[in-house]
XYZ file of N, CA, C and O in Angstrom:
384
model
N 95.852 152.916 103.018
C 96.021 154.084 102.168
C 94.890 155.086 102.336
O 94.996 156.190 101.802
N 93.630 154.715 103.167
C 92.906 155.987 103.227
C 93.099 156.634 104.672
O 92.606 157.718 104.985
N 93.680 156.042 105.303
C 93.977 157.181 106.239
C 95.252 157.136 106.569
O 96.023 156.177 106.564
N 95.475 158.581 106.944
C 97.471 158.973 107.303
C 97.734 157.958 108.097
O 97.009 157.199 108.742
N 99.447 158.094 107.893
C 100.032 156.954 108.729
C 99.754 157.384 110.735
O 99.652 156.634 111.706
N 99.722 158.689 110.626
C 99.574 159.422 111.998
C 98.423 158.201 112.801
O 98.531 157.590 113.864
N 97.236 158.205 111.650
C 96.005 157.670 112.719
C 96.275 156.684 112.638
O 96.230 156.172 113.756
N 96.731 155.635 111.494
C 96.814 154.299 112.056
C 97.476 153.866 112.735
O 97.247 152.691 113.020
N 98.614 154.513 113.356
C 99.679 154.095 114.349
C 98.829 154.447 115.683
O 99.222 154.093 116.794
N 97.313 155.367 115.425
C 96.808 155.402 117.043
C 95.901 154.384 117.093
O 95.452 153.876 118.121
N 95.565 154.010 115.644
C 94.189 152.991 115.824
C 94.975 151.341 116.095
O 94.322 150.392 116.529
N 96.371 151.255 115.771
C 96.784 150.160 116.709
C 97.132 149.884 117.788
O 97.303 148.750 118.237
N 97.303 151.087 118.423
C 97.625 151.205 119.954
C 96.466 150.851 120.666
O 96.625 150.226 121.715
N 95.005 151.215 120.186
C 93.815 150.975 120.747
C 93.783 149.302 120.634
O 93.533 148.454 121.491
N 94.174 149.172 119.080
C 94.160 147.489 119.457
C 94.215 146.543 120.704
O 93.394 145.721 121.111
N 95.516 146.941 121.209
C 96.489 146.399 121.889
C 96.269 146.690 123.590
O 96.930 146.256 124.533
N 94.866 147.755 123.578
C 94.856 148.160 125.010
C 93.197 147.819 125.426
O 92.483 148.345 126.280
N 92.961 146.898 124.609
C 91.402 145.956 124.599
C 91.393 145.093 126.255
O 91.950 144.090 126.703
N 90.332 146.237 126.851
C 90.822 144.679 128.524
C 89.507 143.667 127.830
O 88.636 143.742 126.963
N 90.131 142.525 129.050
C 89.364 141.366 128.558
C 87.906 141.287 128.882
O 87.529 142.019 129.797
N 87.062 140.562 128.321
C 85.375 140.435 128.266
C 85.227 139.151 129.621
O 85.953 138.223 129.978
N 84.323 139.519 129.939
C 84.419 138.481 131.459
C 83.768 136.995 130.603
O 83.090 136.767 129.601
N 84.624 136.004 131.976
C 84.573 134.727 131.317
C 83.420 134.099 131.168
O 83.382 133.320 130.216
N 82.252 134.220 131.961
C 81.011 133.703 131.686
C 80.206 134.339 130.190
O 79.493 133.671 129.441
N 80.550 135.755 130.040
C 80.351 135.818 128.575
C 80.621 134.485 127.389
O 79.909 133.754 126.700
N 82.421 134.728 127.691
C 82.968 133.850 126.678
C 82.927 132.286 126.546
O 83.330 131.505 125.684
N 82.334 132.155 127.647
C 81.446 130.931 127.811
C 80.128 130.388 127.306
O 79.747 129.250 127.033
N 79.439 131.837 127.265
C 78.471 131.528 126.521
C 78.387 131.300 124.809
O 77.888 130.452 124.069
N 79.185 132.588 124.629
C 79.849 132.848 123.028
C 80.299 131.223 122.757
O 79.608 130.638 121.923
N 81.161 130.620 123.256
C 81.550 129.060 123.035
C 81.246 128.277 122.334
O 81.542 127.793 121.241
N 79.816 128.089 124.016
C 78.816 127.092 124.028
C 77.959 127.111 122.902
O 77.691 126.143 122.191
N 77.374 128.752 122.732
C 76.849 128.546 121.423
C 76.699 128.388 120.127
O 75.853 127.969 119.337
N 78.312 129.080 120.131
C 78.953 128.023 118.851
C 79.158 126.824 118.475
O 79.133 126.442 117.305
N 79.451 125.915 119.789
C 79.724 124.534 119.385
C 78.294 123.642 119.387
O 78.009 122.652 118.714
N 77.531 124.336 120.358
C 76.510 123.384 120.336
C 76.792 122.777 121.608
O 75.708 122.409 122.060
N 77.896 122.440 122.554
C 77.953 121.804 123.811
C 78.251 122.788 124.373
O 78.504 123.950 124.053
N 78.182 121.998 125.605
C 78.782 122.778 126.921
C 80.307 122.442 127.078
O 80.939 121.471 126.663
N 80.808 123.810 127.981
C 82.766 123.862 128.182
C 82.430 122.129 129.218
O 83.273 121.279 128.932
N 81.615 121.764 130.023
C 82.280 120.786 130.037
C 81.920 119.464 129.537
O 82.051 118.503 130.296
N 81.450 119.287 128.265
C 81.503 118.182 127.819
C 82.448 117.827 126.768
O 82.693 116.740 126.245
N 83.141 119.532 126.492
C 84.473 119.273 125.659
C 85.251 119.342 126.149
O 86.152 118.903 125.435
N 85.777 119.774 127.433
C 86.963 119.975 128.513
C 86.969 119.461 129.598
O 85.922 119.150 130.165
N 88.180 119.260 130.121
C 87.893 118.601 131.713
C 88.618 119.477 132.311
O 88.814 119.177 133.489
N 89.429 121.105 131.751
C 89.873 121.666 132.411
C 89.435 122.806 131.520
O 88.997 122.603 130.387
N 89.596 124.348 132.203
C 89.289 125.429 131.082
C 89.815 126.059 132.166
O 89.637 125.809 133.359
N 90.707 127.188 131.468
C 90.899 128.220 132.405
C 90.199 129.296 132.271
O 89.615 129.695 131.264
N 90.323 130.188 134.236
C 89.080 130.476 134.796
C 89.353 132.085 134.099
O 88.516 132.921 134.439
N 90.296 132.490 133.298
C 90.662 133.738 132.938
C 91.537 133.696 131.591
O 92.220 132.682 131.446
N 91.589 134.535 130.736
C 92.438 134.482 129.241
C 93.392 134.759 129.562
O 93.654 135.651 130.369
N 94.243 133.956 128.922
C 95.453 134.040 128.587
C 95.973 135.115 128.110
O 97.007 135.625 128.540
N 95.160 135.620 127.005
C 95.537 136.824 126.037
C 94.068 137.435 125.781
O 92.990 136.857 125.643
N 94.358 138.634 125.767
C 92.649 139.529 125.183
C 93.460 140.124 123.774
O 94.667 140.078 123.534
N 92.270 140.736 122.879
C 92.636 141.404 121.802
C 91.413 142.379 121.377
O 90.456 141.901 121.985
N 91.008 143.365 120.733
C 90.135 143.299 119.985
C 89.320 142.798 119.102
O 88.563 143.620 118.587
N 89.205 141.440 118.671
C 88.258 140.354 117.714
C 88.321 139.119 119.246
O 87.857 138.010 118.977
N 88.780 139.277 120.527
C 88.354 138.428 121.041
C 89.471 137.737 122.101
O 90.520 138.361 122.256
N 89.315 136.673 122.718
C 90.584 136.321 123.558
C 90.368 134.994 124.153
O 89.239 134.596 124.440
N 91.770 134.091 124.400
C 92.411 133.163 124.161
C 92.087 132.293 126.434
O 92.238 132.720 127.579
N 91.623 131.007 125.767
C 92.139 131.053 126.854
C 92.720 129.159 127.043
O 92.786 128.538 125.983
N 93.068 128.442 128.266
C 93.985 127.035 128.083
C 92.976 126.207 128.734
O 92.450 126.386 129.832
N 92.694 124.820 127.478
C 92.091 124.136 128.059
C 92.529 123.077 127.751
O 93.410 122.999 126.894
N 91.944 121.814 128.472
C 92.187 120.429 128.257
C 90.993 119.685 127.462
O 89.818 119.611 127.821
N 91.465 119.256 126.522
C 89.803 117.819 125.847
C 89.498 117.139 126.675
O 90.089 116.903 127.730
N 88.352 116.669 126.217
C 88.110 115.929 127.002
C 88.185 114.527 125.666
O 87.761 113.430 126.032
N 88.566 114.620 124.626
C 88.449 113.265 123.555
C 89.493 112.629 124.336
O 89.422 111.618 125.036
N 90.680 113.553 124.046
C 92.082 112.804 124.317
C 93.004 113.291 125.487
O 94.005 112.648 125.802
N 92.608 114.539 126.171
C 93.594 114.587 127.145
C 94.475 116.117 126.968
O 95.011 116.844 127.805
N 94.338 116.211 125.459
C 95.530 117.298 124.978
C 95.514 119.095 125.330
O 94.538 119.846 125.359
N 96.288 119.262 125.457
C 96.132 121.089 126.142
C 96.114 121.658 125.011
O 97.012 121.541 124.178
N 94.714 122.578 124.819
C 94.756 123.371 123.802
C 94.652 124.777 124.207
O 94.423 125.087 125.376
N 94.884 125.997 122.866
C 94.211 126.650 123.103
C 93.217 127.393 122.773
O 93.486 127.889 121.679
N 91.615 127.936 123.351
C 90.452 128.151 122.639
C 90.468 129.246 122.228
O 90.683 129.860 123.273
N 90.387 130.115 121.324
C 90.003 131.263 120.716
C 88.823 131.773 121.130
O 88.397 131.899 119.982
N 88.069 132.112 121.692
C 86.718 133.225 121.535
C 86.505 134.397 121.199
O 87.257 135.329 121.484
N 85.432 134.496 120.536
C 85.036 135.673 119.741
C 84.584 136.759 120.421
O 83.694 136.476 121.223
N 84.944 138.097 120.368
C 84.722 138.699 121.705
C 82.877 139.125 121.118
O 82.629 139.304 119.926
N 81.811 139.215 122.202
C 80.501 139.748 121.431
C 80.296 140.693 121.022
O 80.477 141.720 121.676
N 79.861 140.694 119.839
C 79.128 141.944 119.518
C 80.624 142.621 117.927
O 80.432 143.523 117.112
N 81.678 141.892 118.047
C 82.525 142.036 117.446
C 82.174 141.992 115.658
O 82.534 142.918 114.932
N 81.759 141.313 115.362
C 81.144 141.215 114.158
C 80.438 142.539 113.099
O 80.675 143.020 111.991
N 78.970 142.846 114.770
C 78.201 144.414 114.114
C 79.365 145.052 114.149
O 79.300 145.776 113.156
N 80.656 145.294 114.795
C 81.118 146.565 114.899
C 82.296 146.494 113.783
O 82.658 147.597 113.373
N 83.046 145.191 113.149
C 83.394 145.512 112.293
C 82.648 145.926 110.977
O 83.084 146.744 110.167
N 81.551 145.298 110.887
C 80.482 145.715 109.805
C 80.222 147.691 109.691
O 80.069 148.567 108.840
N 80.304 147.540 111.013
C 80.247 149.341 110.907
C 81.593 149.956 110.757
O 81.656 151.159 110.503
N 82.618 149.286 110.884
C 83.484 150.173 110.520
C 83.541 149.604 109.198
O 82.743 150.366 108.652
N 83.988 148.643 108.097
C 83.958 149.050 107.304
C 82.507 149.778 106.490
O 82.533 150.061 105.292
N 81.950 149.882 106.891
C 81.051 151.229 106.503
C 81.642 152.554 106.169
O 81.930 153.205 105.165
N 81.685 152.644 107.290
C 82.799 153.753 107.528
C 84.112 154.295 106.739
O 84.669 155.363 106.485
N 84.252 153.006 106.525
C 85.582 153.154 106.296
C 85.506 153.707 104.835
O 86.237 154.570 104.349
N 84.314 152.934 104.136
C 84.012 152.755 102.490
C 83.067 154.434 102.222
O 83.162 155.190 101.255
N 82.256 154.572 103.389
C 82.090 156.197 103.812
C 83.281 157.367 103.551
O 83.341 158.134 102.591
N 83.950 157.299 104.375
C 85.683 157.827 104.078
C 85.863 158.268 102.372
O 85.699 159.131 101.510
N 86.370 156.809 102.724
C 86.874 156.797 100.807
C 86.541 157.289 99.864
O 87.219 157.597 98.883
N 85.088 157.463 100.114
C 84.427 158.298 99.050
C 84.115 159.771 99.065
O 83.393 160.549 98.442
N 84.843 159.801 99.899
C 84.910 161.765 100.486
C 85.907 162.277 99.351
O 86.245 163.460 99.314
């Protein structure tokens, strides 16, 4: 409701046209979340995402507990400060 329907139909198109963050990034992003390394939780990871997005992108791996094909989510970097600044922004706006 604070901005016309005009811009948000452009600010989802931007969504949707996010290319992907290279994989040794999202490798690192991972690793340092979990605390291990991709291979002491996987015995397979693929070498490219499946899917990109804006908050981040998807890619197919195997466990290494049991065998099972999952798939990993990663956080794309830096994603966090920049929603923090937009809703700034956004709460900026509103009060115009």
């Amino acid at each position: 409701d604070v901005l016309p329907p005009s811009y948000l139909v452009e600010l989802e198109l931007l969504q949707d046209r996010i290319p992907a963050f290279d994989t040794p990034s999202a490798l690192a992003v991972l690793e340092a979340e979990l605390g291990l390394s991709v291979l002491q939780l996987f015995t397979e990871f693929s070498p490219e995402p499946v899917a990109a997005a804006s908050l981040g992108q998807v890619y197919r791996a195997r466990l290494r507990s049991n065998g099972e094909e999952v798939a990993v989510k990663v956080q794309r970097p830096g994603v966090a400060e920049a929603i923090a600044c937009d809703v700034f922004i956004l709460r900026w706006l509103a009060a115009l």
